């Protein structure tokens, strides 16, 4: 039995958390045991997420809370890390967007654990000029030491690898995020049911965005594009799926711009595949993305998607995704979105899930399990010095 510690999940069901759980749900429990780390103080919501997402409700898997900051509380953080890692794990799988400290990784290596570093972002996801600058600086400093600890580097995209691993980006293996493809197979009856439940008539244009309310997702630009779409398609509605720290700010913008009757905040949902069935198009004008899992899910559901040029090439897995620079006006975004919708209407969506076999969760879980087994039955690789 290989004991793996997954670092880390969040209760908001963000893309990284969904990626982790979609893989772990298909690992052979008699061969691989998974425990999880969260940065939340109250771990009940994470435990509930495991219960909903994993076979058998995730029975036997533990969630450890480590909300301490390695910057504000470095000594307490180090002690907490040591206590956590002393519980006898074989492998540490770090799903990261940036490195503020290398203490976790160094302590894992000190205990003889194998270390997998998995890149999921292409920049720091915090706002604020000074804080953002400091985090970037710390990341570039700490990634040198982080890469030295790794037995294996994985990445969601080439851009994420460059950001996370610097000159060692070429060592990273591209690991597509697995999704439950069958759940996204287009179903007209499900589309009708969800639209009826959410008050959208059969002929109402429904635009959507799936993502945490955070700086990278650029919700204010979503609203600008939607406002331009409403001028061209009266009666259109926008569904915003997710939660996050910027939600109050975005709600205030909706009121300020007079969009209250057309924008719905759907919150954290377990039925994203069903919501995608009911939408007509997905908007994703991100400032940056490690991949953009929601775009893969939407294309699997057959949706036309319009994203920013900052979304990596690896997200364009079908012709249904078009990318535009953020320097292009919201009006031009709206026109491009309507052109896509004319090409990829509901009548074209049947069978879209069969176009993406490489993104199947079970297939990617097999790859991950083989990686774990190889690492834990062989000598660790020698990590080259990175920067």
Tab-separated table of C-alpha atoms in Angstrom:
chain	number	residue	atom	x	y	z
A	1	UNK	CA	0.000	0.000	0.000
A	2	UNK	CA	1.347	3.402	-1.038
A	3	UNK	CA	0.376	6.234	1.317
A	4	UNK	CA	0.049	9.534	-0.550
A	5	UNK	CA	-0.483	12.992	0.899
A	6	UNK	CA	-2.238	15.324	-1.556
A	7	UNK	CA	-1.406	18.997	-1.056
A	8	UNK	CA	-3.880	20.666	-1.201
A	9	UNK	CA	-7.647	20.903	-1.609
A	10	UNK	CA	-10.137	23.681	-0.893
A	11	UNK	CA	-13.813	23.572	0.034
A	12	UNK	CA	-14.828	25.883	-2.825
A	13	UNK	CA	-14.397	23.133	-5.405
A	14	UNK	CA	-11.903	25.167	-7.464
A	15	UNK	CA	-10.332	23.749	-10.609
A	16	UNK	CA	-7.270	22.364	-8.826
A	17	UNK	CA	-9.423	20.624	-6.222
A	18	UNK	CA	-11.661	19.160	-8.932
A	19	UNK	CA	-8.569	17.950	-10.788
A	20	UNK	CA	-7.204	16.220	-7.673
A	21	UNK	CA	-10.466	14.527	-6.749
A	22	UNK	CA	-11.328	13.411	-10.279
A	23	UNK	CA	-8.043	11.479	-10.371
A	24	UNK	CA	-8.188	10.148	-6.812
A	25	UNK	CA	-11.712	8.820	-7.355
A	26	UNK	CA	-10.300	6.244	-9.812
A	27	UNK	CA	-7.176	5.101	-7.967
A	28	UNK	CA	-7.231	1.508	-6.706
A	29	UNK	CA	-7.899	1.877	-2.984
A	30	UNK	CA	-6.281	-1.463	-2.172
A	31	UNK	CA	-3.012	-0.199	-3.680
A	32	UNK	CA	-3.022	3.550	-2.999
A	33	UNK	CA	-4.289	5.328	0.109
A	34	UNK	CA	-4.829	9.095	-0.174
A	35	UNK	CA	-4.980	11.698	2.589
A	36	UNK	CA	-5.476	15.396	1.934
A	37	UNK	CA	-4.298	18.761	3.237
A	38	UNK	CA	-6.389	21.926	3.250
A	39	UNK	CA	-5.529	25.476	4.209
A	40	UNK	CA	-8.881	25.953	5.924
A	41	UNK	CA	-9.303	26.022	9.708
A	42	UNK	CA	-12.715	24.371	9.533
A	43	UNK	CA	-12.178	21.132	7.643
A	44	UNK	CA	-15.806	19.960	7.795
A	45	UNK	CA	-16.616	21.430	4.375
A	46	UNK	CA	-13.624	19.642	2.834
A	47	UNK	CA	-14.702	16.364	4.423
A	48	UNK	CA	-18.180	16.891	2.971
A	49	UNK	CA	-16.592	17.517	-0.428
A	50	UNK	CA	-14.738	14.192	-0.219
A	51	UNK	CA	-17.951	12.438	0.795
A	52	UNK	CA	-19.685	13.786	-2.313
A	53	UNK	CA	-16.785	13.267	-4.722
A	54	UNK	CA	-15.145	9.946	-3.872
A	55	UNK	CA	-16.355	6.334	-4.015
A	56	UNK	CA	-17.623	5.195	-0.657
A	57	UNK	CA	-17.691	8.796	0.471
A	58	UNK	CA	-13.915	8.853	0.780
A	59	UNK	CA	-14.087	6.513	3.755
A	60	UNK	CA	-10.662	6.092	5.336
A	61	UNK	CA	-9.208	9.265	3.822
A	62	UNK	CA	-8.310	12.010	6.260
A	63	UNK	CA	-8.235	15.767	5.808
A	64	UNK	CA	-5.522	17.661	7.663
A	65	UNK	CA	-5.821	21.380	8.325
A	66	UNK	CA	-2.736	23.549	7.867
A	67	UNK	CA	-3.931	27.173	7.700
A	68	UNK	CA	-0.681	28.661	8.972
A	69	UNK	CA	1.241	31.096	6.782
A	70	UNK	CA	4.891	30.187	6.062
A	71	UNK	CA	5.581	33.936	5.866
A	72	UNK	CA	3.772	35.280	8.921
A	73	UNK	CA	4.325	32.253	11.184
A	74	UNK	CA	7.415	30.473	9.834
A	75	UNK	CA	8.317	28.607	13.040
A	76	UNK	CA	4.758	27.442	13.768
A	77	UNK	CA	4.369	26.497	10.117
A	78	UNK	CA	7.542	24.402	10.178
A	79	UNK	CA	6.493	22.613	13.377
A	80	UNK	CA	3.042	21.895	11.943
A	81	UNK	CA	4.603	20.523	8.748
A	82	UNK	CA	6.937	18.278	10.728
A	83	UNK	CA	4.070	16.898	12.832
A	84	UNK	CA	2.040	16.227	9.703
A	85	UNK	CA	4.810	14.470	7.792
A	86	UNK	CA	5.815	12.364	10.803
A	87	UNK	CA	2.701	10.249	10.216
A	88	UNK	CA	4.487	8.009	7.770
A	89	UNK	CA	3.582	8.928	4.199
A	90	UNK	CA	5.427	7.411	1.244
A	91	UNK	CA	4.812	10.173	-1.265
A	92	UNK	CA	3.943	13.884	-1.216
A	93	UNK	CA	2.008	15.172	-4.233
A	94	UNK	CA	2.126	18.975	-4.220
A	95	UNK	CA	-0.463	20.651	-6.438
A	96	UNK	CA	0.803	24.221	-6.500
A	97	UNK	CA	0.376	27.594	-8.139
A	98	UNK	CA	3.479	29.171	-6.582
A	99	UNK	CA	6.088	28.509	-3.897
A	100	UNK	CA	6.303	30.822	-0.883
A	101	UNK	CA	8.435	28.349	1.086
A	102	UNK	CA	10.362	25.152	0.433
A	103	UNK	CA	10.128	23.911	4.043
A	104	UNK	CA	7.385	21.391	3.312
A	105	UNK	CA	9.320	19.822	0.448
A	106	UNK	CA	12.622	19.744	2.301
A	107	UNK	CA	11.030	18.080	5.328
A	108	UNK	CA	9.412	15.484	3.075
A	109	UNK	CA	12.762	14.603	1.514
A	110	UNK	CA	14.380	14.476	4.936
A	111	UNK	CA	11.900	11.714	5.808
A	112	UNK	CA	12.628	9.746	2.649
A	113	UNK	CA	9.327	10.571	0.959
A	114	UNK	CA	9.055	10.735	-2.798
A	115	UNK	CA	7.973	14.178	-4.037
A	116	UNK	CA	5.801	15.020	-7.039
A	117	UNK	CA	5.447	18.698	-7.960
A	118	UNK	CA	2.405	19.471	-10.097
A	119	UNK	CA	2.096	22.909	-11.746
A	120	UNK	CA	-1.439	24.288	-12.019
A	121	UNK	CA	-1.044	28.024	-12.640
A	122	UNK	CA	0.925	30.507	-14.692
A	123	UNK	CA	1.183	33.353	-12.171
A	124	UNK	CA	0.303	34.497	-8.648
A	125	UNK	CA	-3.444	34.683	-8.099
A	126	UNK	CA	-3.479	37.599	-5.634
A	127	UNK	CA	-4.374	41.241	-6.247
A	128	UNK	CA	-2.450	44.235	-5.010
A	129	UNK	CA	0.708	45.622	-6.560
A	130	UNK	CA	3.125	45.256	-3.644
A	131	UNK	CA	1.795	41.924	-2.372
A	132	UNK	CA	1.774	40.511	-5.878
A	133	UNK	CA	5.353	41.688	-6.451
A	134	UNK	CA	6.528	40.134	-3.168
A	135	UNK	CA	4.815	36.811	-3.902
A	136	UNK	CA	6.359	36.664	-7.373
A	137	UNK	CA	9.786	37.378	-5.948
A	138	UNK	CA	9.417	34.701	-3.262
A	139	UNK	CA	8.190	32.198	-5.814
A	140	UNK	CA	11.184	32.711	-8.091
A	141	UNK	CA	13.511	32.396	-5.129
A	142	UNK	CA	11.897	29.259	-3.665
A	143	UNK	CA	11.322	27.348	-6.888
A	144	UNK	CA	15.060	26.681	-7.161
A	145	UNK	CA	15.008	24.752	-3.898
A	146	UNK	CA	11.591	23.244	-4.632
A	147	UNK	CA	12.674	21.706	-7.931
A	148	UNK	CA	15.745	20.151	-6.273
A	149	UNK	CA	13.472	18.120	-3.984
A	150	UNK	CA	11.322	16.676	-6.769
A	151	UNK	CA	11.409	13.136	-8.080
A	152	UNK	CA	8.931	14.093	-10.789
A	153	UNK	CA	7.555	17.316	-12.284
A	154	UNK	CA	4.032	17.348	-13.722
A	155	UNK	CA	2.216	20.220	-15.377
A	156	UNK	CA	-1.199	21.203	-16.680
A	157	UNK	CA	0.364	23.167	-19.569
A	158	UNK	CA	3.683	24.357	-20.944
A	159	UNK	CA	3.016	27.857	-19.614
A	160	UNK	CA	2.404	26.546	-16.104
A	161	UNK	CA	5.663	24.571	-16.309
A	162	UNK	CA	7.661	27.658	-17.266
A	163	UNK	CA	6.172	29.648	-14.393
A	164	UNK	CA	6.532	26.928	-11.778
A	165	UNK	CA	9.827	25.301	-12.717
A	166	UNK	CA	11.869	27.936	-14.537
A	167	UNK	CA	14.747	26.480	-16.540
A	168	UNK	CA	13.662	22.966	-15.509
A	169	UNK	CA	10.327	23.318	-17.310
A	170	UNK	CA	11.544	20.915	-19.976
A	171	UNK	CA	11.654	18.108	-17.394
A	172	UNK	CA	7.931	18.394	-16.670
A	173	UNK	CA	5.519	15.797	-17.991
A	174	UNK	CA	2.242	17.105	-19.389
A	175	UNK	CA	-0.534	15.459	-17.406
A	176	UNK	CA	-4.046	16.159	-18.739
A	177	UNK	CA	-6.656	16.593	-16.032
A	178	UNK	CA	-9.112	13.726	-16.084
A	179	UNK	CA	-12.840	14.428	-16.103
A	180	UNK	CA	-15.887	12.183	-15.979
A	181	UNK	CA	-16.649	12.444	-19.684
A	182	UNK	CA	-19.957	10.581	-19.503
A	183	UNK	CA	-21.335	13.182	-17.086
A	184	UNK	CA	-20.915	15.863	-19.779
A	185	UNK	CA	-22.525	13.931	-22.643
A	186	UNK	CA	-25.180	16.221	-24.102
A	187	UNK	CA	-28.715	15.352	-23.016
A	188	UNK	CA	-31.617	17.510	-24.330
A	189	UNK	CA	-33.865	16.367	-21.482
A	190	UNK	CA	-31.328	17.421	-18.856
A	191	UNK	CA	-30.882	20.745	-20.612
A	192	UNK	CA	-34.623	21.361	-20.502
A	193	UNK	CA	-34.915	20.303	-16.860
A	194	UNK	CA	-32.142	22.606	-15.617
A	195	UNK	CA	-33.336	25.598	-17.620
A	196	UNK	CA	-36.850	25.115	-16.285
A	197	UNK	CA	-35.518	24.822	-12.725
A	198	UNK	CA	-33.497	28.037	-13.078
A	199	UNK	CA	-36.213	29.980	-14.847
A	200	UNK	CA	-34.699	30.133	-18.338
A	201	UNK	CA	-37.136	29.670	-21.213
A	202	UNK	CA	-36.189	27.293	-24.058
A	203	UNK	CA	-35.320	30.220	-26.338
A	204	UNK	CA	-33.466	32.308	-23.718
A	205	UNK	CA	-29.776	32.771	-24.578
A	206	UNK	CA	-27.857	31.563	-21.515
A	207	UNK	CA	-24.210	32.562	-21.144
A	208	UNK	CA	-22.104	31.128	-18.358
A	209	UNK	CA	-18.864	31.409	-16.430
A	210	UNK	CA	-17.514	28.727	-14.100
A	211	UNK	CA	-14.730	29.745	-11.761
A	212	UNK	CA	-13.709	31.076	-8.398
A	213	UNK	CA	-14.334	34.764	-7.819
A	214	UNK	CA	-10.657	35.680	-7.833
A	215	UNK	CA	-8.279	38.019	-9.639
A	216	UNK	CA	-7.208	35.634	-12.443
A	217	UNK	CA	-10.800	34.994	-13.599
A	218	UNK	CA	-11.471	38.641	-14.556
A	219	UNK	CA	-15.187	38.695	-13.713
A	220	UNK	CA	-15.498	42.406	-14.460
A	221	UNK	CA	-14.637	41.725	-18.106
A	222	UNK	CA	-17.192	38.886	-18.129
A	223	UNK	CA	-19.824	41.469	-17.140
A	224	UNK	CA	-18.672	43.911	-19.817
A	225	UNK	CA	-18.922	41.266	-22.544
A	226	UNK	CA	-22.304	40.142	-21.252
A	227	UNK	CA	-23.609	43.718	-21.278
A	228	UNK	CA	-22.563	43.933	-24.953
A	229	UNK	CA	-24.270	40.592	-25.645
A	230	UNK	CA	-27.510	41.786	-24.038
A	231	UNK	CA	-27.619	44.736	-26.400
A	232	UNK	CA	-27.526	42.264	-29.300
A	233	UNK	CA	-29.637	39.484	-27.751
A	234	UNK	CA	-32.354	41.022	-25.524
A	235	UNK	CA	-33.477	38.671	-22.769
A	236	UNK	CA	-30.089	36.966	-22.439
A	237	UNK	CA	-29.010	35.842	-18.978
A	238	UNK	CA	-25.637	35.167	-17.370
A	239	UNK	CA	-25.017	32.396	-14.854
A	240	UNK	CA	-21.971	32.826	-12.619
A	241	UNK	CA	-20.960	29.544	-10.969
A	242	UNK	CA	-18.562	29.606	-8.028
A	243	UNK	CA	-17.663	31.465	-4.870
A	244	UNK	CA	-14.657	33.479	-3.775
A	245	UNK	CA	-13.240	36.568	-2.177
A	246	UNK	CA	-14.209	38.931	-5.008
A	247	UNK	CA	-17.884	37.982	-5.103
A	248	UNK	CA	-19.105	41.033	-3.089
A	249	UNK	CA	-17.211	43.329	-5.448
A	250	UNK	CA	-18.714	41.688	-8.533
A	251	UNK	CA	-22.218	41.797	-7.038
A	252	UNK	CA	-21.737	45.525	-6.494
A	253	UNK	CA	-20.762	45.974	-10.160
A	254	UNK	CA	-23.871	44.073	-11.275
A	255	UNK	CA	-26.031	46.498	-9.293
A	256	UNK	CA	-24.076	49.539	-10.484
A	257	UNK	CA	-24.422	48.527	-14.133
A	258	UNK	CA	-28.120	47.658	-13.816
A	259	UNK	CA	-27.718	43.942	-14.613
A	260	UNK	CA	-29.547	42.569	-11.550
A	261	UNK	CA	-32.408	41.087	-13.566
A	262	UNK	CA	-30.090	39.264	-15.980
A	263	UNK	CA	-27.189	37.957	-13.854
A	264	UNK	CA	-27.602	35.015	-11.495
A	265	UNK	CA	-25.039	34.058	-8.869
A	266	UNK	CA	-25.402	30.289	-8.564
A	267	UNK	CA	-22.735	29.778	-5.897
A	268	UNK	CA	-20.828	26.573	-5.286
A	269	UNK	CA	-22.493	23.738	-7.198
A	270	UNK	CA	-22.100	19.987	-7.410
A	271	UNK	CA	-24.016	19.842	-10.717
A	272	UNK	CA	-21.639	21.698	-13.048
A	273	UNK	CA	-22.104	19.087	-15.833
A	274	UNK	CA	-25.860	19.699	-15.758
A	275	UNK	CA	-25.410	23.467	-15.732
A	276	UNK	CA	-23.169	23.235	-18.791
A	277	UNK	CA	-25.902	21.230	-20.537
A	278	UNK	CA	-28.292	24.136	-20.002
A	279	UNK	CA	-25.937	26.913	-21.132
A	280	UNK	CA	-25.533	28.116	-24.700
A	281	UNK	CA	-21.953	29.400	-24.402
A	282	UNK	CA	-19.108	29.831	-21.905
A	283	UNK	CA	-17.053	32.989	-21.349
A	284	UNK	CA	-13.542	32.749	-19.839
A	285	UNK	CA	-11.605	36.039	-20.236
A	286	UNK	CA	-8.945	35.046	-17.706
A	287	UNK	CA	-5.939	37.215	-16.965
A	288	UNK	CA	-3.923	33.979	-16.844
A	289	UNK	CA	-4.583	30.243	-16.490
A	290	UNK	CA	-2.569	27.137	-15.761
A	291	UNK	CA	-5.046	25.320	-18.001
A	292	UNK	CA	-8.684	26.312	-17.488
A	293	UNK	CA	-10.440	23.075	-16.480
A	294	UNK	CA	-13.889	24.618	-16.982
A	295	UNK	CA	-13.042	25.063	-20.667
A	296	UNK	CA	-12.242	21.360	-21.046
A	297	UNK	CA	-15.493	20.469	-19.296
A	298	UNK	CA	-17.487	22.879	-21.464
A	299	UNK	CA	-15.995	21.565	-24.717
A	300	UNK	CA	-16.763	18.033	-23.567
A	301	UNK	CA	-20.381	19.168	-23.190
A	302	UNK	CA	-20.255	20.599	-26.713
A	303	UNK	CA	-20.425	24.256	-25.696
A	304	UNK	CA	-18.892	27.052	-27.781
A	305	UNK	CA	-16.292	28.791	-25.602
A	306	UNK	CA	-14.701	32.198	-25.888
A	307	UNK	CA	-11.558	32.682	-23.804
A	308	UNK	CA	-8.699	35.128	-23.518
A	309	UNK	CA	-5.418	34.676	-25.339
A	310	UNK	CA	-3.877	34.098	-21.891
A	311	UNK	CA	-5.501	30.665	-21.804
A	312	UNK	CA	-2.834	28.105	-22.818
A	313	UNK	CA	-2.797	26.258	-26.117
A	314	UNK	CA	-3.456	22.977	-24.296
A	315	UNK	CA	-7.005	24.124	-23.473
A	316	UNK	CA	-7.959	24.346	-27.159
A	317	UNK	CA	-8.866	20.671	-27.499
A	318	UNK	CA	-11.667	21.240	-30.049
A	319	UNK	CA	-12.707	23.831	-32.588
A	320	UNK	CA	-15.350	25.022	-30.143
A	321	UNK	CA	-12.817	27.177	-28.302
A	322	UNK	CA	-11.799	30.556	-29.712
A	323	UNK	CA	-9.353	32.893	-27.976
A	324	UNK	CA	-9.140	36.680	-28.161
A	325	UNK	CA	-6.755	39.191	-26.559
A	326	UNK	CA	-8.075	41.182	-23.632
A	327	UNK	CA	-7.111	44.309	-25.566
A	328	UNK	CA	-10.021	43.598	-27.948
A	329	UNK	CA	-13.173	45.501	-26.971
A	330	UNK	CA	-16.111	43.795	-25.197
A	331	UNK	CA	-18.241	44.590	-28.270
A	332	UNK	CA	-15.884	42.599	-30.508
A	333	UNK	CA	-15.909	39.773	-27.954
A	334	UNK	CA	-19.700	39.760	-28.118
A	335	UNK	CA	-19.714	39.579	-31.927
A	336	UNK	CA	-17.226	36.697	-31.892
A	337	UNK	CA	-19.283	34.872	-29.274
A	338	UNK	CA	-22.421	35.128	-31.407
A	339	UNK	CA	-20.504	33.856	-34.452
A	340	UNK	CA	-19.342	30.828	-32.460
A	341	UNK	CA	-22.878	30.154	-31.260
A	342	UNK	CA	-24.185	30.153	-34.817
A	343	UNK	CA	-21.591	27.523	-35.719
A	344	UNK	CA	-21.906	25.380	-32.593
A	345	UNK	CA	-25.567	25.396	-31.620
A	346	UNK	CA	-27.325	22.745	-29.482
A	347	UNK	CA	-27.888	20.586	-32.570
A	348	UNK	CA	-24.091	20.063	-32.883
A	349	UNK	CA	-23.458	18.985	-29.290
A	350	UNK	CA	-24.363	15.280	-29.357
A	351	UNK	CA	-21.231	13.099	-29.175
A	352	UNK	CA	-18.844	15.919	-28.226
A	353	UNK	CA	-17.783	13.955	-25.131
A	354	UNK	CA	-16.393	11.193	-27.360
A	355	UNK	CA	-13.937	13.598	-29.005
A	356	UNK	CA	-11.668	13.822	-25.937
A	357	UNK	CA	-10.494	10.334	-24.897
A	358	UNK	CA	-7.199	11.654	-23.449
A	359	UNK	CA	-9.126	13.621	-20.834
A	360	UNK	CA	-10.911	10.604	-19.387
A	361	UNK	CA	-10.555	10.487	-15.587
A	362	UNK	CA	-10.059	6.731	-15.384
A	363	UNK	CA	-7.290	6.839	-18.007
A	364	UNK	CA	-5.437	9.640	-16.243
A	365	UNK	CA	-5.818	7.910	-12.872
A	366	UNK	CA	-4.128	4.803	-14.292
A	367	UNK	CA	-1.223	6.967	-15.445
A	368	UNK	CA	-0.968	8.571	-12.030
A	369	UNK	CA	-1.079	5.252	-10.183
A	370	UNK	CA	1.657	3.836	-12.402
A	371	UNK	CA	3.750	6.919	-11.640
A	372	UNK	CA	3.261	6.486	-7.884
A	373	UNK	CA	4.197	2.801	-8.104
A	374	UNK	CA	7.299	3.513	-10.188
A	375	UNK	CA	8.497	6.210	-7.807
A	376	UNK	CA	7.928	4.162	-4.680
A	377	UNK	CA	9.612	1.028	-5.976
A	378	UNK	CA	12.684	2.676	-7.494
A	379	UNK	CA	15.446	5.003	-6.433
A	380	UNK	CA	14.508	8.720	-6.494
A	381	UNK	CA	15.578	10.677	-9.537
A	382	UNK	CA	18.313	13.255	-9.132
A	383	UNK	CA	16.793	16.692	-9.504
A	384	UNK	CA	18.851	19.139	-11.527
A	385	UNK	CA	19.481	22.576	-10.173
A	386	UNK	CA	16.784	24.939	-11.438
A	387	UNK	CA	16.149	28.651	-11.491
